[in-house]
Amino acid sequence: MVSEQEIWTFLTEVEDPEIPVLNVVEMGIVREVRKDENGGWQVVITPTYSGCPAMKAIEEDVLQCLADHQIEPIAVISQLSPPWTTDWMTAEAREKLRQTGIAPPEGSSADKGLLMGVRRDVRCPRCSSVQTTMVSQFGSTACKALYKCDQCLEPFDYFKCI
Amino acid sequence: MADTLLILGQRLAEWCGHGPAIEEDIALSNIALDYVGQATSLYREIAVQANEGKSEDDYAFLRDERAFKNILLSELPKGDYAFTIARQFLFSTWYYHFLEELEKGQDEFLRGFAAKSLKEVRYHFQHSRDWVLRMGDGTQESHQYIQTAFDEIWSYTGEMFKMSAADVLALEDQVGVNLPSLLSHWERIVSAVLTEATLQVPNSGWMHSGGKEGKHSEHFGFMLAEMQYLQRSFPNCQW
C-alpha cells in the first residue's frame, strides 16, 4: 500500500514545464495529496498565475507520473485559494533558479509598496551586482520580468514576487 | 465581470505580433493571458453553479452579442498604443479596488478569486502607470497622443461605477461590490498619476452605458465574429 509520503516523493519527478530545473513540489504548485471517500488519490494543484498555460501540461504530467508508479485511481484538482505565492518556494529552489540564470524573487509578497512604484533591488544571477535595470515588467513567461545587468551587461529573467 | 475580462483580454491579444516593441508585445499578451485565465475561472464556477452541463467554452464561444454583459470600455477597438495604455490604466486602477472589495465579500470562491487576481493586477496597474508617466511627461508628440486617448475614452469610464440589476442583487447577498463607493479611490489615483504625467484630467460629463444590459457598441459584433469563428464553423472542435 502506497503512502501519502511516497506520492509526494514521486511527484518530485514532475518538472515544471517552463522551468525544468524545478519540480512542481519545490515550486509549491502541489498543495495537497489526499484520499477521496472511494479510496482513490487526489492531488490538489494551484496555478502560479490565472492564465498560466502550463497548468494543463502539469496536470497531465502528474497523472502520467503516478500512472507510471502504478498508482490509481488519481484525480488532479485545481484550486485558487489560498493563492500561490513565491514565499512558498524553498531556499533550495531559489538557489537552483539563480544557478540557471533566473534571479529568484526578492522580499516578501506581503510588500505593498509595489503598487505605487517602490521597487526592490534585484541581484544579477551571473555577477551578483545590484546595479540592474528593469527592461519590462513582463518577461518570457507570466511569472517573470525582464532585467538587464548594468555591471556585466547581460540580460536576465527575474522571477517576480507575488 | 467574466465577460469584461474575456473581451478586454481578446482586445489586448490583438496586439500580439503588432506591439511597438517586443517587450510590450509580450507584456500585453501576458496581461491578456491573465484576464482570459481569470475569466475562465469565473465561467467555470458559473458552469458549476448553473449545473446545466455547460463548460467555460460554451459561455465564451456560443453566446450572442446581447447575452454578453461586459462594460463598453472593454470592447472598444484597440486603437493606437496610447489608447490601449489609457484604457489599461483606467481599468486596472478600477479593477484593483474592485478586487479589494470583492475579497471582503461572503462568497468563498469569489474571495479566493479576488486574492489570486489582485496579485496579478498589481503588475498590470504598474505597467500601465509607468507608460502613462512616460508618455505624458515624454515628448510633445507622446504627450499629445496620450492626452487625446484619455479625452476620447473618458466618457466610457462611468459604467464601471454604475450598478446594474445584477450588481444590486450581488451586493444584497453580500457577495458583490458597491461600485459607486470605488469612485473616490479611483479618482484620487487617476488624478495623482495624470498630474504627475503633466496631463489634464478630462472633465466628467455625460457617460456611455448599456454594456452591462447587453446593449453594445457597433464594434462588438465584429469582434465576437472573429473570436467565435472557429467554434461556430466547426462546432465542438477540440485542440
Coordinates of C-alpha atoms in Angstrom, one line a residue:
Chain A
M1 CA 0.0 0.0 0.0
V2 CA 1.5 3.3 -1.1
S3 CA 1.7 6.1 1.5
E4 CA 1.0 9.8 1.0
Q5 CA 4.7 10.5 1.7
E6 CA 5.7 8.2 -1.2
I7 CA 3.3 10.0 -3.6
W8 CA 4.9 13.3 -2.6
T9 CA 8.3 11.8 -3.4
F10 CA 7.1 10.5 -6.8
L11 CA 5.7 14.0 -7.6
T12 CA 9.2 15.5 -7.2
E13 CA 9.9 13.7 -10.6
V14 CA 7.4 16.1 -12.3
E15 CA 9.3 19.0 -13.8
D16 CA 7.8 22.5 -14.1
P17 CA 7.3 22.6 -17.9
E18 CA 8.6 26.2 -18.1
I19 CA 11.4 26.0 -15.5
P20 CA 12.6 22.4 -15.8
V21 CA 15.3 22.8 -13.1
L22 CA 12.5 22.9 -10.6
N23 CA 9.9 20.3 -9.9
V24 CA 6.2 21.0 -9.1
V25 CA 6.7 20.3 -5.4
E26 CA 9.5 22.7 -5.0
M27 CA 7.5 25.3 -6.9
G28 CA 4.7 25.0 -4.3
I29 CA 2.3 24.1 -7.1
V30 CA 1.2 20.8 -5.4
R31 CA -0.7 21.8 -2.3
E32 CA -2.1 18.6 -1.0
V33 CA -2.2 14.8 -1.5
R34 CA -5.2 13.2 0.0
K35 CA -7.6 10.1 -0.2
D36 CA -11.1 10.6 -1.5
E37 CA -14.0 8.7 0.0
N38 CA -13.7 5.8 -2.5
G39 CA -10.0 5.2 -1.7
G40 CA -8.6 6.9 -4.8
W41 CA -5.9 9.6 -4.5
Q42 CA -6.4 13.3 -5.1
V43 CA -3.6 15.7 -6.0
V44 CA -4.5 19.3 -5.4
I45 CA -2.6 21.8 -7.5
T46 CA -2.8 25.6 -7.7
P47 CA -1.8 27.8 -10.7
T48 CA 1.1 30.3 -10.3
Y49 CA -0.9 32.8 -12.5
S50 CA -4.5 32.6 -13.5
G51 CA -3.6 32.4 -17.2
C52 CA -0.6 30.1 -16.7
P53 CA -0.7 28.0 -19.9
A54 CA 1.4 25.3 -18.2
M55 CA -1.4 24.1 -15.9
K56 CA -2.8 21.6 -18.4
A57 CA 0.6 20.2 -19.0
I58 CA 1.3 19.9 -15.3
E59 CA -2.0 18.1 -14.7
E60 CA -1.2 15.6 -17.5
D61 CA 2.4 15.1 -16.2
V62 CA 1.2 14.4 -12.7
L63 CA -1.3 11.8 -14.0
Q64 CA 1.4 10.2 -16.2
C65 CA 4.0 10.2 -13.4
L66 CA 1.7 8.5 -10.9
A67 CA 0.4 6.1 -13.5
D68 CA 4.0 5.1 -14.2
H69 CA 4.2 4.2 -10.5
Q70 CA 1.0 2.1 -10.8
I71 CA -0.9 4.4 -8.6
E72 CA -4.6 4.8 -9.5
P73 CA -7.2 6.0 -9.5
I74 CA -5.9 9.5 -9.4
A75 CA -7.7 12.8 -9.8
V76 CA -6.0 16.2 -10.2
I77 CA -7.9 19.0 -8.7
S78 CA -7.1 22.7 -9.4
Q79 CA -7.9 25.2 -6.7
L80 CA -7.3 29.0 -6.5
S81 CA -7.3 29.5 -2.7
P82 CA -5.0 30.2 -0.9
P83 CA -3.4 32.0 -3.9
W84 CA 0.1 30.8 -4.9
T85 CA 2.9 32.9 -3.6
T86 CA 6.6 33.0 -4.3
D87 CA 7.0 32.8 -0.5
W88 CA 6.4 29.0 -0.8
M89 CA 9.5 28.5 -2.9
T90 CA 12.2 26.8 -0.8
A91 CA 15.7 28.3 -0.4
E92 CA 17.0 25.4 -2.3
A93 CA 14.6 26.1 -5.2
R94 CA 15.7 29.8 -5.2
E95 CA 19.3 28.7 -5.4
K96 CA 18.6 26.4 -8.3
L97 CA 16.8 29.3 -10.1
R98 CA 19.9 31.5 -9.6
Q99 CA 22.2 28.9 -11.0
T100 CA 20.1 28.6 -14.2
G101 CA 20.4 32.3 -14.7
I102 CA 17.0 33.4 -13.3
A103 CA 17.1 35.9 -10.5
P104 CA 14.9 34.5 -7.6
P105 CA 12.1 36.6 -6.1
E106 CA 13.3 39.3 -3.7
G107 CA 11.5 40.1 -0.5
S108 CA 8.1 39.0 0.6
S109 CA 4.8 39.0 -1.3
A110 CA 3.3 41.0 1.6
D111 CA 5.2 44.1 0.4
K112 CA 2.6 46.6 -0.5
G113 CA 5.0 49.3 -1.7
L114 CA 5.0 47.8 -5.2
L115 CA 1.7 49.4 -6.2
M116 CA 3.0 52.9 -6.3
G117 CA 6.3 52.1 -7.8
V118 CA 8.6 51.3 -4.9
R119 CA 11.0 48.6 -6.2
R120 CA 13.5 46.3 -4.5
D121 CA 17.0 45.7 -5.7
V122 CA 17.2 42.7 -7.9
R123 CA 20.6 41.0 -8.0
C124 CA 22.1 39.8 -11.2
P125 CA 22.2 36.0 -11.2
R126 CA 25.5 36.0 -13.0
C127 CA 27.7 38.6 -11.4
S128 CA 25.7 39.3 -8.2
S129 CA 25.6 43.1 -8.9
V130 CA 22.6 45.0 -7.7
Q131 CA 23.2 47.6 -10.4
T132 CA 20.4 46.3 -12.5
T133 CA 17.6 47.9 -14.5
M134 CA 14.1 46.5 -15.3
V135 CA 13.5 46.4 -19.0
S136 CA 10.0 45.1 -18.8
Q137 CA 7.6 44.1 -16.1
F138 CA 6.6 41.1 -18.2
G139 CA 9.1 38.5 -19.5
S140 CA 9.3 35.2 -21.3
T141 CA 6.5 33.7 -19.1
A142 CA 3.8 35.3 -16.9
C143 CA 5.9 34.7 -13.7
K144 CA 9.0 36.5 -14.9
A145 CA 10.1 40.1 -15.6
L146 CA 12.9 41.1 -17.9
Y147 CA 16.0 42.8 -16.4
K148 CA 19.4 43.8 -17.6
C149 CA 22.6 44.0 -15.5
D150 CA 24.4 47.3 -15.7
Q151 CA 27.6 45.8 -14.5
C152 CA 28.1 42.7 -16.7
L153 CA 25.6 44.0 -19.3
E154 CA 23.8 40.6 -19.6
P155 CA 20.0 40.5 -19.8
F156 CA 18.3 38.1 -17.4
D157 CA 14.9 36.9 -16.2
Y158 CA 13.7 37.8 -12.7
F159 CA 11.1 35.6 -11.0
K160 CA 8.5 38.2 -9.9
C161 CA 7.5 38.2 -6.2
I162 CA 3.7 37.6 -5.9
Chain B
M1 CA -17.1 40.7 -14.7
A2 CA -16.1 37.4 -16.6
D3 CA -17.4 39.0 -19.9
T4 CA -15.4 42.2 -19.3
L5 CA -12.2 40.2 -18.6
L6 CA -12.7 37.9 -21.6
I7 CA -13.4 40.8 -24.0
L8 CA -10.6 43.0 -22.8
G9 CA -8.3 40.0 -22.9
Q10 CA -9.3 39.5 -26.6
R11 CA -8.7 43.1 -27.4
L12 CA -5.3 43.1 -25.8
A13 CA -4.4 39.9 -27.6
E14 CA -4.9 41.7 -30.9
W15 CA -1.6 43.4 -30.1
C16 CA 0.2 40.1 -30.2
G17 CA 2.7 40.4 -33.1
H18 CA 1.8 44.1 -33.5
G19 CA 3.3 45.7 -30.4
P20 CA 5.5 48.8 -30.7
A21 CA 8.4 46.8 -29.2
I22 CA 8.9 43.2 -28.4
E23 CA 8.8 43.8 -24.7
E24 CA 5.4 45.5 -25.0
D25 CA 4.1 42.8 -27.3
I26 CA 5.0 40.2 -24.6
A27 CA 3.7 42.4 -21.8
L28 CA 0.2 42.9 -23.3
S29 CA 0.0 39.2 -24.3
N30 CA 0.8 38.3 -20.7
I31 CA -1.8 40.7 -19.3
A32 CA -4.3 39.3 -21.9
L33 CA -3.5 35.7 -20.6
D34 CA -4.1 36.8 -17.0
Y35 CA -7.6 38.2 -18.0
V36 CA -8.6 35.2 -20.0
G37 CA -7.4 32.9 -17.2
Q38 CA -9.4 34.9 -14.7
A39 CA -12.5 34.8 -17.0
T40 CA -12.0 31.1 -17.3
S41 CA -12.1 30.6 -13.5
L42 CA -15.3 32.7 -13.3
Y43 CA -17.0 30.9 -16.2
R44 CA -16.1 27.6 -14.8
E45 CA -17.6 28.5 -11.4
I46 CA -20.7 29.8 -13.2
A47 CA -21.0 26.5 -15.0
V48 CA -20.7 24.6 -11.7
Q49 CA -23.4 26.8 -10.1
A50 CA -25.7 26.6 -13.1
N51 CA -25.3 22.8 -13.4
E52 CA -26.6 22.7 -17.0
G53 CA -23.8 20.6 -18.3
K54 CA -22.0 23.6 -19.8
S55 CA -18.3 24.4 -19.8
E56 CA -16.4 27.7 -19.8
D57 CA -16.1 27.5 -23.6
D58 CA -19.9 27.5 -24.0
Y59 CA -20.1 30.9 -22.3
A60 CA -17.2 32.3 -24.3
F61 CA -17.9 31.0 -27.8
L62 CA -21.6 30.1 -28.1
R63 CA -23.4 33.2 -26.8
D64 CA -24.6 36.1 -29.0
E65 CA -24.0 39.8 -28.5
R66 CA -26.9 40.6 -26.3
A67 CA -26.0 37.8 -23.9
F68 CA -22.7 39.5 -23.1
K69 CA -22.7 41.9 -20.2
N70 CA -19.2 43.4 -20.5
I71 CA -18.7 47.1 -20.0
L72 CA -18.4 49.1 -23.2
L73 CA -14.9 50.2 -22.2
S74 CA -13.6 46.7 -22.7
E75 CA -14.9 46.2 -26.3
L76 CA -13.7 49.4 -27.9
P77 CA -11.2 48.8 -30.7
K78 CA -7.6 48.7 -29.5
G79 CA -6.8 52.0 -31.2
D80 CA -3.2 53.2 -31.1
Y81 CA -0.8 52.3 -28.3
A82 CA -1.7 55.4 -26.3
F83 CA -5.4 54.5 -26.4
T84 CA -4.6 50.9 -25.2
I85 CA -2.4 52.2 -22.4
A86 CA -5.0 54.8 -21.3
R87 CA -7.7 52.1 -21.2
Q88 CA -5.4 49.7 -19.3
F89 CA -4.5 52.4 -16.7
L90 CA -8.2 53.5 -16.1
F91 CA -9.4 49.9 -16.0
S92 CA -6.6 48.4 -13.8
T93 CA -6.9 51.2 -11.3
W94 CA -10.7 50.4 -11.0
Y95 CA -10.2 46.7 -11.1
Y96 CA -7.6 46.7 -8.3
H97 CA -10.0 48.5 -6.0
F98 CA -12.9 46.3 -7.1
L99 CA -11.0 43.2 -6.2
E100 CA -10.0 44.6 -2.8
E101 CA -13.7 45.0 -2.1
L102 CA -14.7 41.6 -3.6
E103 CA -12.2 40.0 -1.3
K104 CA -14.2 41.2 1.7
G105 CA -17.5 39.5 0.5
Q106 CA -19.2 36.4 1.8
D107 CA -18.6 34.1 -1.1
E108 CA -15.6 31.8 -0.6
F109 CA -14.9 31.2 -4.2
L110 CA -15.0 34.9 -5.1
R111 CA -12.8 35.7 -2.1
G112 CA -10.2 33.2 -3.4
F113 CA -10.6 34.6 -6.9
A114 CA -10.1 38.2 -5.7
A115 CA -7.0 37.3 -3.7
K116 CA -5.4 35.5 -6.6
S117 CA -6.3 38.1 -9.2
L118 CA -5.1 41.1 -7.0
K119 CA -1.5 39.8 -7.2
E120 CA -1.7 39.9 -11.0
V121 CA -3.5 43.2 -11.3
R122 CA -0.8 44.9 -9.2
Y123 CA 1.6 44.3 -12.0
H124 CA -0.9 45.3 -14.7
F125 CA -1.5 48.6 -12.9
Q126 CA 2.2 49.3 -12.5
H127 CA 2.8 48.6 -16.2
S128 CA 0.2 51.0 -17.4
R129 CA 1.0 53.6 -14.8
D130 CA 4.7 53.6 -15.9
W131 CA 3.6 54.1 -19.5
V132 CA 1.2 56.9 -18.7
L133 CA 4.0 58.7 -16.9
R134 CA 6.5 58.1 -19.7
M135 CA 4.2 59.2 -22.5
G136 CA 2.6 62.2 -20.6
D137 CA 5.9 63.5 -19.4
G138 CA 7.8 62.5 -22.6
T139 CA 7.9 64.3 -25.9
Q140 CA 5.3 66.8 -27.1
E141 CA 4.1 64.2 -29.5
S142 CA 3.7 61.4 -27.0
H143 CA 2.1 63.8 -24.6
Q144 CA -0.4 64.7 -27.3
Y145 CA -1.2 61.1 -28.1
I146 CA -1.9 60.0 -24.5
Q147 CA -3.9 63.2 -23.7
T148 CA -6.1 62.6 -26.7
A149 CA -6.5 59.0 -25.7
F150 CA -7.7 60.0 -22.2
D151 CA -10.1 62.6 -23.6
E152 CA -11.6 60.0 -26.0
I153 CA -12.0 57.2 -23.5
W154 CA -13.2 59.2 -20.6
S155 CA -16.9 59.0 -21.3
Y156 CA -16.7 55.3 -21.1
T157 CA -15.5 55.2 -17.5
G158 CA -18.8 55.9 -15.9
E159 CA -20.1 52.3 -16.4
M160 CA -17.5 51.0 -14.0
F161 CA -19.3 52.7 -11.2
K162 CA -22.9 52.1 -12.2
M163 CA -24.9 49.4 -10.5
S164 CA -26.7 47.0 -12.9
A165 CA -29.6 44.9 -11.5
A166 CA -27.2 42.0 -11.1
D167 CA -24.7 44.2 -9.2
V168 CA -27.5 45.2 -6.9
L169 CA -28.5 41.6 -6.2
A170 CA -24.9 40.6 -5.6
L171 CA -24.5 43.4 -3.1
E172 CA -27.7 42.5 -1.3
D173 CA -26.4 38.9 -1.0
Q174 CA -23.1 40.3 0.5
V175 CA -21.1 38.8 -2.3
G176 CA -20.8 41.9 -4.5
V177 CA -19.2 45.3 -4.6
N178 CA -20.7 48.7 -4.0
L179 CA -19.4 50.2 -7.3
P180 CA -20.2 53.9 -6.6
S181 CA -18.1 53.7 -3.5
L182 CA -15.0 52.9 -5.6
L183 CA -15.2 56.2 -7.4
S184 CA -13.3 58.4 -4.9
H185 CA -10.4 56.0 -4.6
W186 CA -10.2 55.7 -8.4
E187 CA -10.4 59.5 -8.9
R188 CA -7.7 60.1 -6.4
I189 CA -5.1 57.7 -8.0
V190 CA -6.0 58.6 -11.6
S191 CA -5.8 62.3 -10.9
A192 CA -2.4 61.9 -9.0
V193 CA -0.9 59.9 -11.8
L194 CA -2.2 62.1 -14.6
T195 CA -1.0 65.2 -12.8
E196 CA 2.5 63.7 -12.3
A197 CA 2.4 62.9 -16.0
T198 CA 1.7 66.6 -16.8
L199 CA -1.7 65.6 -18.2
Q200 CA -5.1 67.2 -17.8
V201 CA -7.8 65.1 -16.1
P202 CA -10.7 65.3 -18.5
N203 CA -14.0 66.8 -17.3
S204 CA -16.6 64.3 -16.3
G205 CA -19.8 64.9 -18.2
W206 CA -22.2 62.6 -20.0
M207 CA -21.2 58.9 -19.7
H208 CA -21.9 56.0 -22.1
S209 CA -23.6 52.9 -20.7
G210 CA -25.5 49.9 -21.9
G211 CA -22.9 47.2 -22.0
K212 CA -24.0 45.6 -18.7
E213 CA -27.5 45.4 -20.1
G214 CA -26.3 43.7 -23.3
K215 CA -26.6 46.8 -25.4
H216 CA -23.2 47.1 -27.2
S217 CA -21.3 49.4 -29.5
E218 CA -21.2 48.6 -33.2
H219 CA -17.6 47.3 -32.8
F220 CA -18.7 44.4 -30.6
G221 CA -20.3 42.2 -33.2
F222 CA -17.3 42.2 -35.5
M223 CA -15.1 41.3 -32.6
L224 CA -17.3 38.4 -31.5
A225 CA -17.5 37.1 -35.0
E226 CA -13.7 36.8 -35.1
M227 CA -13.4 35.4 -31.6
Q228 CA -16.1 32.8 -32.0
Y229 CA -15.4 31.9 -35.7
L230 CA -13.8 28.5 -35.0
Q231 CA -16.4 27.1 -32.6
R232 CA -19.2 28.4 -34.8
S233 CA -17.8 27.0 -38.0
F234 CA -16.6 23.7 -36.5
P235 CA -18.9 23.0 -33.6
N236 CA -17.3 21.1 -30.7
C237 CA -13.9 21.1 -32.4
Q238 CA -11.1 20.4 -29.9
W239 CA -7.3 21.1 -29.9

